[in-house]
Amino acid sequence: SYVLTQPPSVSVAPGQTARITCGGNNIGSKSVHWYQQKPGQAPVLVVYDDSDRPSGIPERFSGSNSENTATLTISRVEAGDEADYYCQVWDSSSDLLYVFGTGTKVTVL
Amino acid sequence: EVQLVESGGGLVQPGGSLRLSCAASRFSFSRFWMSWVRQAPGKGLEWVANINQDGSEKNYVDSVKGRFTISRDNAKNSLYLQMNSLRAEDTAVYYCATHLTLRLFDYWGQGTLVTVSS
């Protein structure tokens, strides 16, 4: 089945930019979605279809996707952005319809 | 805003059964696919099963096929997951989630914890 690989952790100072990668074979041909999960809470969709934001998600969250890597970028990082982040794709041709990345813990220094 | 409330989790012995429920409100439940997603303690997210609008189409991850059954009752705006022959590796928080768009999970409930242990 399709595999999505994320770095286990990313550390960033407040006000700086965090970049979280999601690697997959030819992931650029798929739509990638990103979820934020704070401790003890349910995941929340923050970016969908590579780069679109649901209503209510700050413009500081953006995404891109090309070739073998998708990236979630958090600009002007705030303490409240500290969370786990997961990428996800839909693989309608596979028995495993929904594939999640391994997850990245973002720590705000 | 969409509301999803899971219930039915708890402690169960290996080989036992449990039925999870998800009460949906504030959206047209019967119009959309729904899923169950789980998260083992300290681990990542894993899709478990989904079901189409009228319950005629269901899909499962291989590890639960033949043991878990997803169903829904549109009259009650409710989603269910019947879990049989439970194993220790089924221990997780189980979330129900909406598919307003089939390719992603738009909204999630707060989750219910299932612990399989003797």
PDB file of C-alpha atoms in Angstrom:
ATOM      1  CA  SER A   1       0.000   0.000   0.000  1.00  0.00           C
ATOM      2  CA  TYR A   2       0.965   3.633  -0.395  1.00  0.00           C
ATOM      3  CA  VAL A   3       3.333   5.048   2.245  1.00  0.00           C
ATOM      4  CA  LEU A   4       3.594   8.644   3.439  1.00  0.00           C
ATOM      5  CA  THR A   5       6.705   9.614   5.391  1.00  0.00           C
ATOM      6  CA  GLN A   6       6.968  12.633   7.688  1.00  0.00           C
ATOM      7  CA  PRO A   7       9.801  13.799   9.949  1.00  0.00           C
ATOM      8  CA  PRO A   8       9.038  12.857  13.572  1.00  0.00           C
ATOM      9  CA  SER A   9       9.629  16.359  14.872  1.00  0.00           C
ATOM     10  CA  VAL A  10      10.138  19.951  13.855  1.00  0.00           C
ATOM     11  CA  SER A  11      11.175  22.716  16.234  1.00  0.00           C
ATOM     12  CA  VAL A  12      10.641  26.390  15.532  1.00  0.00           C
ATOM     13  CA  ALA A  13      10.919  29.674  17.406  1.00  0.00           C
ATOM     14  CA  PRO A  14       7.866  31.906  17.762  1.00  0.00           C
ATOM     15  CA  GLY A  15       7.448  34.197  14.784  1.00  0.00           C
ATOM     16  CA  GLN A  16       9.490  31.971  12.512  1.00  0.00           C
ATOM     17  CA  THR A  17       8.334  29.604   9.763  1.00  0.00           C
ATOM     18  CA  ALA A  18       7.783  25.869  10.212  1.00  0.00           C
ATOM     19  CA  ARG A  19       7.862  23.537   7.230  1.00  0.00           C
ATOM     20  CA  ILE A  20       6.554  19.997   7.537  1.00  0.00           C
ATOM     21  CA  THR A  21       7.219  17.594   4.698  1.00  0.00           C
ATOM     22  CA  CYS A  22       5.234  14.570   3.575  1.00  0.00           C
ATOM     23  CA  GLY A  23       7.040  12.236   1.214  1.00  0.00           C
ATOM     24  CA  GLY A  24       5.377   9.716  -1.080  1.00  0.00           C
ATOM     25  CA  ASN A  25       5.964   8.148  -4.460  1.00  0.00           C
ATOM     26  CA  ASN A  26       4.717  10.659  -7.038  1.00  0.00           C
ATOM     27  CA  ILE A  27       2.621  12.358  -4.363  1.00  0.00           C
ATOM     28  CA  GLY A  28       2.416  15.373  -6.655  1.00  0.00           C
ATOM     29  CA  SER A  29      -0.201  13.484  -8.669  1.00  0.00           C
ATOM     30  CA  LYS A  30      -2.481  13.183  -5.633  1.00  0.00           C
ATOM     31  CA  SER A  31      -4.441  15.657  -3.519  1.00  0.00           C
ATOM     32  CA  VAL A  32      -2.911  16.039  -0.069  1.00  0.00           C
ATOM     33  CA  HIS A  33      -4.758  17.072   3.060  1.00  0.00           C
ATOM     34  CA  TRP A  34      -3.308  18.149   6.399  1.00  0.00           C
ATOM     35  CA  TYR A  35      -4.671  17.773   9.937  1.00  0.00           C
ATOM     36  CA  GLN A  36      -3.634  19.415  13.187  1.00  0.00           C
ATOM     37  CA  GLN A  37      -4.062  17.472  16.412  1.00  0.00           C
ATOM     38  CA  LYS A  38      -3.438  19.095  19.760  1.00  0.00           C
ATOM     39  CA  PRO A  39      -2.887  16.903  22.859  1.00  0.00           C
ATOM     40  CA  GLY A  40      -6.079  15.199  23.988  1.00  0.00           C
ATOM     41  CA  GLN A  41      -8.099  16.625  21.114  1.00  0.00           C
ATOM     42  CA  ALA A  42      -9.502  15.360  17.830  1.00  0.00           C
ATOM     43  CA  PRO A  43      -7.759  16.176  14.552  1.00  0.00           C
ATOM     44  CA  VAL A  44      -8.771  19.323  12.700  1.00  0.00           C
ATOM     45  CA  LEU A  45      -8.469  19.818   8.946  1.00  0.00           C
ATOM     46  CA  VAL A  46      -6.152  22.772   8.276  1.00  0.00           C
ATOM     47  CA  VAL A  47      -5.309  22.407   4.574  1.00  0.00           C
ATOM     48  CA  TYR A  48      -7.059  20.405   1.868  1.00  0.00           C
ATOM     49  CA  ASP A  49      -6.398  19.698  -1.802  1.00  0.00           C
ATOM     50  CA  ASP A  50      -2.725  20.591  -1.400  1.00  0.00           C
ATOM     51  CA  SER A  51      -3.164  24.287  -0.637  1.00  0.00           C
ATOM     52  CA  ASP A  52      -6.749  25.283   0.211  1.00  0.00           C
ATOM     53  CA  ARG A  53      -7.816  26.301   3.703  1.00  0.00           C
ATOM     54  CA  PRO A  54     -11.154  25.528   5.358  1.00  0.00           C
ATOM     55  CA  SER A  55     -13.022  28.514   6.696  1.00  0.00           C
ATOM     56  CA  GLY A  56     -11.658  29.644  10.041  1.00  0.00           C
ATOM     57  CA  ILE A  57      -8.104  28.428   9.430  1.00  0.00           C
ATOM     58  CA  PRO A  58      -5.585  31.311   9.520  1.00  0.00           C
ATOM     59  CA  GLU A  59      -3.789  32.350   6.350  1.00  0.00           C
ATOM     60  CA  ARG A  60      -0.558  31.484   8.155  1.00  0.00           C
ATOM     61  CA  PHE A  61      -1.233  27.862   7.176  1.00  0.00           C
ATOM     62  CA  SER A  62      -0.395  27.058   3.568  1.00  0.00           C
ATOM     63  CA  GLY A  63       0.506  24.021   1.524  1.00  0.00           C
ATOM     64  CA  SER A  64       2.240  22.906  -1.624  1.00  0.00           C
ATOM     65  CA  ASN A  65       2.719  19.631  -3.452  1.00  0.00           C
ATOM     66  CA  SER A  66       5.123  18.641  -6.194  1.00  0.00           C
ATOM     67  CA  GLU A  67       6.762  15.482  -7.456  1.00  0.00           C
ATOM     68  CA  ASN A  68       7.536  13.325  -4.384  1.00  0.00           C
ATOM     69  CA  THR A  69       7.007  15.825  -1.560  1.00  0.00           C
ATOM     70  CA  ALA A  70       4.094  17.776  -0.127  1.00  0.00           C
ATOM     71  CA  THR A  71       4.769  20.553   2.364  1.00  0.00           C
ATOM     72  CA  LEU A  72       2.705  22.247   5.047  1.00  0.00           C
ATOM     73  CA  THR A  73       4.058  25.680   5.896  1.00  0.00           C
ATOM     74  CA  ILE A  74       3.146  27.547   9.062  1.00  0.00           C
ATOM     75  CA  SER A  75       4.211  31.194   8.919  1.00  0.00           C
ATOM     76  CA  ARG A  76       4.661  33.444  11.941  1.00  0.00           C
ATOM     77  CA  VAL A  77       4.418  30.478  14.257  1.00  0.00           C
ATOM     78  CA  GLU A  78       2.559  30.970  17.536  1.00  0.00           C
ATOM     79  CA  ALA A  79       2.647  28.957  20.742  1.00  0.00           C
ATOM     80  CA  GLY A  80      -0.855  27.693  19.945  1.00  0.00           C
ATOM     81  CA  ASP A  81       0.443  25.979  16.797  1.00  0.00           C
ATOM     82  CA  GLU A  82       2.264  23.396  18.884  1.00  0.00           C
ATOM     83  CA  ALA A  83       0.631  20.104  17.886  1.00  0.00           C
ATOM     84  CA  ASP A  84       0.964  16.937  15.860  1.00  0.00           C
ATOM     85  CA  TYR A  85       0.400  17.323  12.131  1.00  0.00           C
ATOM     86  CA  TYR A  86      -0.636  14.534   9.745  1.00  0.00           C
ATOM     87  CA  CYS A  87      -0.781  14.476   5.973  1.00  0.00           C
ATOM     88  CA  GLN A  88      -3.332  12.254   4.219  1.00  0.00           C
ATOM     89  CA  VAL A  89      -4.181  11.115   0.709  1.00  0.00           C
ATOM     90  CA  TRP A  90      -7.074   9.182  -0.806  1.00  0.00           C
ATOM     91  CA  ASP A  91      -6.100   6.158  -2.868  1.00  0.00           C
ATOM     92  CA  SER A  92      -9.309   4.980  -4.518  1.00  0.00           C
ATOM     93  CA  SER A  93      -7.439   2.267  -6.436  1.00  0.00           C
ATOM     94  CA  SER A  94      -6.231   0.563  -3.256  1.00  0.00           C
ATOM     95  CA  ASP A  95      -7.880  -1.515  -0.540  1.00  0.00           C
ATOM     96  CA  LEU A  96      -6.443   1.015   1.909  1.00  0.00           C
ATOM     97  CA  LEU A  97      -8.553   3.938   0.779  1.00  0.00           C
ATOM     98  CA  TYR A  98      -7.180   6.534   3.143  1.00  0.00           C
ATOM     99  CA  VAL A  99      -3.487   6.780   3.958  1.00  0.00           C
ATOM    100  CA  PHE A 100      -2.139   8.957   6.740  1.00  0.00           C
ATOM    101  CA  GLY A 101       1.417  10.106   7.140  1.00  0.00           C
ATOM    102  CA  THR A 102       3.458   9.076  10.150  1.00  0.00           C
ATOM    103  CA  GLY A 103       2.893  12.406  11.868  1.00  0.00           C
ATOM    104  CA  THR A 104       5.137  15.318  12.864  1.00  0.00           C
ATOM    105  CA  LYS A 105       5.321  16.871  16.301  1.00  0.00           C
ATOM    106  CA  VAL A 106       5.792  20.632  15.999  1.00  0.00           C
ATOM    107  CA  THR A 107       7.434  22.168  19.052  1.00  0.00           C
ATOM    108  CA  VAL A 108       7.447  25.919  19.551  1.00  0.00           C
ATOM    109  CA  LEU A 109      10.637  26.839  21.367  1.00  0.00           C
TER     110      LEU A 109
ATOM    111  CA  GLU B   1     -21.307  23.749  13.084  1.00  0.00           C
ATOM    112  CA  VAL B   2     -21.176  19.989  12.548  1.00  0.00           C
ATOM    113  CA  GLN B   3     -21.359  17.989  15.765  1.00  0.00           C
ATOM    114  CA  LEU B   4     -20.277  14.363  16.199  1.00  0.00           C
ATOM    115  CA  VAL B   5     -20.445  12.627  19.569  1.00  0.00           C
ATOM    116  CA  GLU B   6     -19.039   9.130  20.004  1.00  0.00           C
ATOM    117  CA  SER B   7     -19.981   6.740  22.787  1.00  0.00           C
ATOM    118  CA  GLY B   8     -19.726   3.086  23.692  1.00  0.00           C
ATOM    119  CA  GLY B   9     -16.034   2.733  24.415  1.00  0.00           C
ATOM    120  CA  GLY B  10     -14.662   0.939  27.444  1.00  0.00           C
ATOM    121  CA  LEU B  11     -12.604  -1.949  28.736  1.00  0.00           C
ATOM    122  CA  VAL B  12     -13.203  -5.328  27.128  1.00  0.00           C
ATOM    123  CA  GLN B  13     -11.395  -8.647  27.316  1.00  0.00           C
ATOM    124  CA  PRO B  14      -9.616 -10.127  24.293  1.00  0.00           C
ATOM    125  CA  GLY B  15     -12.130 -11.953  22.130  1.00  0.00           C
ATOM    126  CA  GLY B  16     -14.952  -9.775  23.373  1.00  0.00           C
ATOM    127  CA  SER B  17     -17.309  -7.418  21.565  1.00  0.00           C
ATOM    128  CA  LEU B  18     -18.215  -3.755  21.728  1.00  0.00           C
ATOM    129  CA  ARG B  19     -20.533  -1.477  19.780  1.00  0.00           C
ATOM    130  CA  LEU B  20     -19.570   2.123  19.217  1.00  0.00           C
ATOM    131  CA  SER B  21     -22.070   4.828  18.336  1.00  0.00           C
ATOM    132  CA  CYS B  22     -21.680   8.269  16.825  1.00  0.00           C
ATOM    133  CA  ALA B  23     -24.518  10.772  17.108  1.00  0.00           C
ATOM    134  CA  ALA B  24     -24.437  13.357  14.340  1.00  0.00           C
ATOM    135  CA  SER B  25     -26.137  16.735  14.257  1.00  0.00           C
ATOM    136  CA  ARG B  26     -26.158  20.127  12.561  1.00  0.00           C
ATOM    137  CA  PHE B  27     -25.674  18.767   9.059  1.00  0.00           C
ATOM    138  CA  SER B  28     -27.537  16.579   6.593  1.00  0.00           C
ATOM    139  CA  PHE B  29     -26.213  13.243   7.863  1.00  0.00           C
ATOM    140  CA  SER B  30     -28.005  11.086   5.288  1.00  0.00           C
ATOM    141  CA  ARG B  31     -26.319  12.867   2.368  1.00  0.00           C
ATOM    142  CA  PHE B  32     -22.733  11.974   3.172  1.00  0.00           C
ATOM    143  CA  TRP B  33     -20.301   9.105   3.521  1.00  0.00           C
ATOM    144  CA  MET B  34     -18.992   8.533   7.050  1.00  0.00           C
ATOM    145  CA  SER B  35     -15.872   6.884   8.485  1.00  0.00           C
ATOM    146  CA  TRP B  36     -14.330   5.504  11.631  1.00  0.00           C
ATOM    147  CA  VAL B  37     -10.674   6.351  12.255  1.00  0.00           C
ATOM    148  CA  ARG B  38      -8.631   5.081  15.199  1.00  0.00           C
ATOM    149  CA  GLN B  39      -5.493   6.112  17.038  1.00  0.00           C
ATOM    150  CA  ALA B  40      -3.593   3.721  19.270  1.00  0.00           C
ATOM    151  CA  PRO B  41      -2.035   5.281  22.389  1.00  0.00           C
ATOM    152  CA  GLY B  42       0.907   7.444  21.372  1.00  0.00           C
ATOM    153  CA  LYS B  43       0.562   6.421  17.723  1.00  0.00           C
ATOM    154  CA  GLY B  44      -0.692   7.899  14.475  1.00  0.00           C
ATOM    155  CA  LEU B  45      -4.049   7.897  12.745  1.00  0.00           C
ATOM    156  CA  GLU B  46      -5.447   4.812  10.998  1.00  0.00           C
ATOM    157  CA  TRP B  47      -8.584   4.688   8.872  1.00  0.00           C
ATOM    158  CA  VAL B  48     -10.792   1.752   9.881  1.00  0.00           C
ATOM    159  CA  ALA B  49     -13.973   1.737   7.791  1.00  0.00           C
ATOM    160  CA  ASN B  50     -16.379   3.868   5.825  1.00  0.00           C
ATOM    161  CA  ILE B  51     -19.970   3.636   4.639  1.00  0.00           C
ATOM    162  CA  ASN B  52     -21.936   5.351   1.900  1.00  0.00           C
ATOM    163  CA  GLN B  53     -25.103   7.366   2.248  1.00  0.00           C
ATOM    164  CA  ASP B  54     -27.651   4.527   2.298  1.00  0.00           C
ATOM    165  CA  GLY B  55     -25.399   1.870   3.829  1.00  0.00           C
ATOM    166  CA  SER B  56     -25.169  -0.203   0.670  1.00  0.00           C
ATOM    167  CA  GLU B  57     -21.409   0.224   0.279  1.00  0.00           C
ATOM    168  CA  LYS B  58     -18.868  -0.411   3.029  1.00  0.00           C
ATOM    169  CA  ASN B  59     -15.087  -0.556   3.032  1.00  0.00           C
ATOM    170  CA  TYR B  60     -12.669  -1.785   5.700  1.00  0.00           C
ATOM    171  CA  VAL B  61      -8.970  -1.818   6.427  1.00  0.00           C
ATOM    172  CA  ASP B  62      -7.646  -5.369   6.065  1.00  0.00           C
ATOM    173  CA  SER B  63      -6.862  -5.774   9.771  1.00  0.00           C
ATOM    174  CA  VAL B  64     -10.540  -5.532  10.782  1.00  0.00           C
ATOM    175  CA  LYS B  65     -12.252  -7.291   7.868  1.00  0.00           C
ATOM    176  CA  GLY B  66     -14.515 -10.064   9.125  1.00  0.00           C
ATOM    177  CA  ARG B  67     -14.432  -8.733  12.695  1.00  0.00           C
ATOM    178  CA  PHE B  68     -15.825  -5.192  12.494  1.00  0.00           C
ATOM    179  CA  THR B  69     -19.067  -4.030  10.884  1.00  0.00           C
ATOM    180  CA  ILE B  70     -19.918  -0.429  10.113  1.00  0.00           C
ATOM    181  CA  SER B  71     -23.556   0.601   9.836  1.00  0.00           C
ATOM    182  CA  ARG B  72     -25.781   3.653  10.035  1.00  0.00           C
ATOM    183  CA  ASP B  73     -29.339   4.667  10.852  1.00  0.00           C
ATOM    184  CA  ASN B  74     -30.227   7.807   8.922  1.00  0.00           C
ATOM    185  CA  ALA B  75     -33.525   8.169  10.781  1.00  0.00           C
ATOM    186  CA  LYS B  76     -31.546   8.523  13.997  1.00  0.00           C
ATOM    187  CA  ASN B  77     -28.604  10.433  12.475  1.00  0.00           C
ATOM    188  CA  SER B  78     -26.313   7.799  13.898  1.00  0.00           C
ATOM    189  CA  LEU B  79     -23.252   5.838  12.825  1.00  0.00           C
ATOM    190  CA  TYR B  80     -22.179   2.561  14.432  1.00  0.00           C
ATOM    191  CA  LEU B  81     -19.188   0.249  14.609  1.00  0.00           C
ATOM    192  CA  GLN B  82     -19.782  -3.297  15.821  1.00  0.00           C
ATOM    193  CA  MET B  83     -16.464  -4.748  16.923  1.00  0.00           C
ATOM    194  CA  ASN B  84     -16.160  -8.495  17.508  1.00  0.00           C
ATOM    195  CA  SER B  85     -13.221 -10.790  18.296  1.00  0.00           C
ATOM    196  CA  LEU B  86     -11.343  -7.845  19.733  1.00  0.00           C
ATOM    197  CA  ARG B  87      -7.583  -8.010  20.070  1.00  0.00           C
ATOM    198  CA  ALA B  88      -5.078  -6.077  22.144  1.00  0.00           C
ATOM    199  CA  GLU B  89      -3.956  -4.268  19.000  1.00  0.00           C
ATOM    200  CA  ASP B  90      -7.463  -2.833  18.597  1.00  0.00           C
ATOM    201  CA  THR B  91      -6.861  -0.686  21.675  1.00  0.00           C
ATOM    202  CA  ALA B  92      -7.253   2.902  20.507  1.00  0.00           C
ATOM    203  CA  VAL B  93      -9.317   6.040  20.552  1.00  0.00           C
ATOM    204  CA  TYR B  94     -11.984   5.647  17.866  1.00  0.00           C
ATOM    205  CA  TYR B  95     -13.170   8.750  16.033  1.00  0.00           C
ATOM    206  CA  CYS B  96     -16.103   9.106  13.708  1.00  0.00           C
ATOM    207  CA  ALA B  97     -15.549  11.538  10.872  1.00  0.00           C
ATOM    208  CA  THR B  98     -17.514  13.064   8.042  1.00  0.00           C
ATOM    209  CA  HIS B  99     -16.862  12.918   4.333  1.00  0.00           C
ATOM    210  CA  LEU B 100     -18.515  16.044   3.035  1.00  0.00           C
ATOM    211  CA  THR B 101     -15.906  15.444   0.368  1.00  0.00           C
ATOM    212  CA  LEU B 102     -15.102  11.744  -0.030  1.00  0.00           C
ATOM    213  CA  ARG B 103     -11.358  12.160  -0.391  1.00  0.00           C
ATOM    214  CA  LEU B 104     -10.835  13.759   3.034  1.00  0.00           C
ATOM    215  CA  PHE B 105     -12.169  13.930   6.603  1.00  0.00           C
ATOM    216  CA  ASP B 106     -13.935  17.235   7.110  1.00  0.00           C
ATOM    217  CA  TYR B 107     -15.091  17.007  10.739  1.00  0.00           C
ATOM    218  CA  TRP B 108     -14.208  14.679  13.607  1.00  0.00           C
ATOM    219  CA  GLY B 109     -15.861  13.727  16.861  1.00  0.00           C
ATOM    220  CA  GLN B 110     -14.014  13.882  20.172  1.00  0.00           C
ATOM    221  CA  GLY B 111     -13.369  10.137  20.168  1.00  0.00           C
ATOM    222  CA  THR B 112     -14.122   7.211  22.464  1.00  0.00           C
ATOM    223  CA  LEU B 113     -11.440   5.010  24.024  1.00  0.00           C
ATOM    224  CA  VAL B 114     -11.515   1.252  23.540  1.00  0.00           C
ATOM    225  CA  THR B 115      -9.163  -0.794  25.700  1.00  0.00           C
ATOM    226  CA  VAL B 116      -8.749  -4.504  25.013  1.00  0.00           C
ATOM    227  CA  SER B 117      -7.066  -6.165  27.952  1.00  0.00           C
ATOM    228  CA  SER B 118      -7.490  -9.036  30.351  1.00  0.00           C
TER     229      SER B 118
END
